[in-house]
Short mmCIF file of C-alpha atoms in Angstrom, two decimals:
data_model
loop_
_atom_site.label_atom_id
_atom_site.label_comp_id
_atom_site.label_asym_id
_atom_site.label_seq_id
_atom_site.Cartn_x
_atom_site.Cartn_y
_atom_site.Cartn_z
CA ASN A 1 39.64 97.42 160.31
CA ALA A 2 36.53 95.89 161.91
CA GLY A 3 35.56 94.28 158.58
CA VAL A 4 31.84 93.46 158.34
CA THR A 5 29.83 93.95 161.51
CA GLN A 6 26.25 92.88 162.21
CA THR A 7 23.85 93.68 165.02
CA PRO A 8 22.13 92.18 166.88
CA LYS A 9 23.73 88.73 167.30
CA PHE A 10 20.48 87.14 168.45
CA ARG A 11 16.84 88.20 168.41
CA ILE A 12 13.49 86.65 169.17
CA LEU A 13 10.49 88.23 167.46
CA LYS A 14 6.79 87.61 167.78
CA ILE A 15 4.77 86.97 164.62
CA GLY A 16 3.84 90.29 163.00
CA GLN A 17 6.57 92.34 164.66
CA SER A 18 9.09 94.31 162.63
CA MET A 19 12.80 94.77 163.00
CA THR A 20 15.92 95.94 161.19
CA LEU A 21 19.10 93.91 161.00
CA GLN A 22 22.09 96.21 160.82
CA CYS A 23 25.15 95.61 158.66
CA ALA A 24 28.17 97.85 158.25
CA GLN A 25 31.57 97.48 156.60
CA ASP A 26 34.64 99.70 156.85
CA MET A 27 36.53 98.39 153.81
CA ASN A 28 35.00 100.85 151.32
CA HIS A 29 33.41 97.97 149.40
CA ASN A 30 30.80 98.88 146.83
CA TYR A 31 29.14 95.46 146.77
CA MET A 32 27.07 94.22 149.71
CA TYR A 33 24.81 91.21 150.14
CA TRP A 34 22.28 89.72 152.52
CA TYR A 35 21.96 85.93 152.83
CA ARG A 36 19.89 83.63 154.96
CA GLN A 37 21.10 80.22 155.99
CA ASP A 38 18.60 77.48 156.76
CA PRO A 39 19.67 74.01 157.94
CA GLY A 40 20.74 71.85 155.02
CA MET A 41 19.91 74.58 152.52
CA GLY A 42 23.12 76.55 152.18
CA LEU A 43 23.21 80.31 151.75
CA LYS A 44 20.33 81.93 149.88
CA LEU A 45 20.69 85.49 148.55
CA ILE A 46 17.96 87.86 149.79
CA TYR A 47 19.08 91.24 148.41
CA TYR A 48 22.26 92.77 147.10
CA SER A 49 23.62 96.22 146.35
CA VAL A 50 26.26 97.32 143.85
CA GLY A 51 26.68 100.77 145.37
CA ALA A 52 25.03 103.47 147.42
CA GLY A 53 21.48 104.03 146.21
CA ILE A 54 21.34 100.83 144.14
CA THR A 55 19.75 97.60 145.37
CA ASP A 56 18.26 94.54 143.72
CA LYS A 57 16.45 91.35 144.64
CA GLY A 58 18.15 88.02 145.09
CA GLU A 59 16.60 84.54 145.18
CA VAL A 60 14.36 84.95 148.25
CA PRO A 61 13.39 88.64 148.69
CA ASN A 62 9.76 88.23 149.81
CA GLY A 63 9.10 89.64 153.26
CA TYR A 64 12.27 91.77 153.30
CA ASN A 65 13.34 95.27 152.29
CA VAL A 66 16.72 96.93 152.07
CA SER A 67 18.19 100.38 151.61
CA ARG A 68 21.69 101.59 150.85
CA SER A 69 22.05 105.28 151.63
CA THR A 70 25.80 105.08 152.29
CA THR A 71 28.65 102.89 151.09
CA GLU A 72 29.17 101.58 154.64
CA ASP A 73 25.67 100.53 155.70
CA PHE A 74 23.21 98.00 154.29
CA PRO A 75 20.31 97.38 156.70
CA LEU A 76 17.76 94.60 156.15
CA ARG A 77 14.18 95.26 157.22
CA LEU A 78 11.60 92.64 158.17
CA GLU A 79 8.17 94.29 158.18
CA LEU A 80 5.79 91.56 159.38
CA ALA A 81 7.80 88.72 160.85
CA ALA A 82 6.65 85.19 160.06
CA PRO A 83 7.90 81.84 161.43
CA SER A 84 9.32 81.08 157.94
CA GLN A 85 11.81 83.90 158.53
CA THR A 86 13.43 82.04 161.40
CA SER A 87 16.99 81.67 160.16
CA VAL A 88 20.57 82.83 160.50
CA TYR A 89 21.23 85.99 158.49
CA PHE A 90 24.64 86.86 157.08
CA CYS A 91 25.73 90.13 155.57
CA ALA A 92 28.71 90.14 153.20
CA SER A 93 30.67 92.64 151.16
CA SER A 94 33.17 92.50 148.31
CA TYR A 95 35.52 94.97 146.66
CA GLY A 96 34.36 94.11 143.16
CA GLN A 97 31.90 91.92 141.39
CA GLU A 98 31.95 88.15 140.96
CA ALA A 99 35.70 87.38 140.79
CA TYR A 100 36.29 88.99 144.18
CA GLU A 101 35.98 87.15 147.46
CA GLN A 102 33.19 88.03 149.82
CA TYR A 103 33.81 89.03 153.43
CA PHE A 104 31.11 87.86 155.81
CA GLY A 105 29.82 89.30 159.04
CA PRO A 106 29.33 87.16 162.17
CA GLY A 107 25.63 86.55 161.50
CA THR A 108 22.34 87.29 163.27
CA ARG A 109 20.31 84.38 164.61
CA LEU A 110 16.61 85.28 164.38
CA THR A 111 13.74 83.27 165.81
CA VAL A 112 10.12 84.18 165.05
CA THR A 113 7.53 82.59 167.34
CA ILE B 1 17.36 78.22 138.06
CA LEU B 2 21.11 77.87 138.53
CA ASN B 3 22.16 74.91 140.65
CA VAL B 4 25.44 74.35 142.41
CA GLU B 5 25.86 70.82 143.78
CA GLN B 6 28.47 69.65 146.25
CA SER B 7 29.39 66.10 147.13
CA PRO B 8 29.64 64.38 149.44
CA GLN B 9 27.36 66.15 151.92
CA SER B 10 29.58 65.05 154.78
CA LEU B 11 32.52 62.81 155.48
CA HIS B 12 34.70 61.68 158.33
CA VAL B 13 38.39 61.00 157.78
CA GLN B 14 41.23 59.98 160.05
CA GLU B 15 43.98 62.43 160.89
CA GLY B 16 46.68 62.18 158.23
CA ASP B 17 44.33 61.01 155.47
CA SER B 18 44.05 62.96 152.26
CA THR B 19 40.60 63.74 150.94
CA ASN B 20 38.79 65.58 148.20
CA PHE B 21 35.33 66.89 147.42
CA THR B 22 33.49 68.04 144.33
CA CYS B 23 31.58 71.15 143.32
CA SER B 24 29.43 70.98 140.16
CA PHE B 25 28.15 74.14 138.53
CA PRO B 26 26.62 75.32 135.24
CA SER B 27 29.19 75.25 132.44
CA SER B 28 27.53 78.13 130.56
CA ASN B 29 27.97 81.83 131.40
CA PHE B 30 30.81 81.04 133.78
CA TYR B 31 32.57 83.95 135.47
CA ALA B 32 34.21 82.62 138.65
CA LEU B 33 34.20 79.75 141.14
CA HIS B 34 34.84 80.39 144.81
CA TRP B 35 35.72 78.08 147.70
CA TYR B 36 35.03 79.08 151.30
CA ARG B 37 35.85 77.45 154.59
CA TRP B 38 33.19 77.71 157.29
CA GLU B 39 34.01 76.69 160.84
CA THR B 40 31.21 76.08 163.33
CA ALA B 41 30.02 79.27 165.07
CA LYS B 42 32.08 81.43 162.72
CA SER B 43 31.56 83.08 159.33
CA PRO B 44 32.62 81.72 155.95
CA GLU B 45 36.16 82.69 154.97
CA ALA B 46 37.45 82.72 151.41
CA LEU B 47 39.97 80.07 150.36
CA PHE B 48 40.23 80.45 146.59
CA VAL B 49 38.75 82.30 143.65
CA MET B 50 39.29 80.72 140.23
CA THR B 51 38.33 82.18 136.89
CA LEU B 52 40.18 80.29 134.14
CA ASN B 53 39.66 76.76 132.89
CA GLY B 54 42.51 74.63 134.19
CA ASP B 55 43.23 76.98 137.11
CA GLU B 56 44.92 75.36 140.08
CA LYS B 57 45.28 77.14 143.42
CA LYS B 58 47.14 76.06 146.54
CA LYS B 59 47.26 77.28 150.12
CA GLY B 60 49.33 75.09 152.43
CA ARG B 61 47.84 71.59 152.39
CA ILE B 62 44.69 72.67 150.55
CA SER B 63 44.46 72.93 146.78
CA ALA B 64 41.73 73.30 144.18
CA THR B 65 41.31 72.69 140.47
CA LEU B 66 38.80 74.03 137.97
CA ASN B 67 37.22 72.60 134.83
CA THR B 68 34.82 75.17 133.37
CA LYS B 69 34.06 73.18 130.21
CA GLU B 70 32.52 70.29 132.14
CA GLY B 71 31.41 72.40 135.12
CA TYR B 72 33.27 71.02 138.12
CA SER B 73 35.91 71.92 140.67
CA TYR B 74 37.75 69.70 143.13
CA LEU B 75 39.05 70.72 146.54
CA TYR B 76 41.87 68.57 147.92
CA ILE B 77 43.20 68.41 151.48
CA LYS B 78 46.49 66.59 151.95
CA GLY B 79 47.27 65.04 155.33
CA SER B 80 44.04 66.17 157.06
CA GLN B 81 44.36 67.63 160.56
CA PRO B 82 41.62 68.06 163.19
CA GLU B 83 41.76 71.83 162.62
CA ASP B 84 40.64 71.21 159.01
CA SER B 85 37.23 70.17 160.35
CA ALA B 86 34.74 72.62 158.84
CA THR B 87 32.13 72.97 156.14
CA TYR B 88 33.59 73.73 152.72
CA LEU B 89 31.36 75.81 150.48
CA CYS B 90 31.69 76.54 146.81
CA ALA B 91 29.98 79.43 145.01
CA PHE B 92 29.47 80.09 141.31
CA THR B 93 29.12 83.47 139.65
CA GLY B 94 27.83 83.80 136.11
CA GLY B 95 27.69 87.43 135.09
CA THR B 96 24.73 88.53 137.24
CA TYR B 97 26.50 89.94 140.34
CA LYS B 98 25.00 87.04 142.29
CA TYR B 99 26.97 84.34 144.07
CA ILE B 100 25.16 80.97 143.95
CA PHE B 101 26.29 78.78 146.84
CA GLY B 102 26.22 75.02 147.16
CA THR B 103 25.04 73.41 150.38
CA GLY B 104 28.57 72.51 151.41
CA THR B 105 30.61 69.45 152.35
CA ARG B 106 30.94 68.98 156.11
CA LEU B 107 34.35 67.51 156.95
CA LYS B 108 35.19 65.97 160.30
CA VAL B 109 38.81 64.92 160.88
CA LEU B 110 39.17 62.38 163.66
CA ALA B 111 42.31 62.51 165.82
#
């Protein structure tokens, strides 16, 4: 099993550009999550999904969109990149809700200039 | 707003020392408390998930306890080794599908 994979590993965007961060898992997990990690701030939840076709907002959803058309994939879309979106983005998945551990991808380091 | 606090923010210990850190979380609507280990340039990896008041979990030299009534969990490392150097994260879940993470305790074990 590859676990949770994320692409790209690094990306530099100009202000106003758009991009999609890809996340895939091969563990047949229903639950998937997107976090951003800023220095000294811990992991903040952007969006989550409890199954294909179902998504919901986390703590910091502004400026992002997600979709979940399959169990495996959970892409995160940035429509108009802003410097405040410079961060490290982690995708995670879990077999069940809340009492199940999360499996994290390797992260995407995004810089917006 | 649900807050999860971890203390200390960072600490340095000598190899062989035992150490512990604290995670404080809301005592209402508790569902589970998670501990993760996060090495530099890697992803967080799960250590423990605890759901019951009084739970104790152990993995090698690392153990954790849970007090849901007062809203805290302790993580203990016995005989710290340089390879224990990492950030230790806790996360609270409270019936909303969301995992609320603390900012972590950064441990550095000096050889």
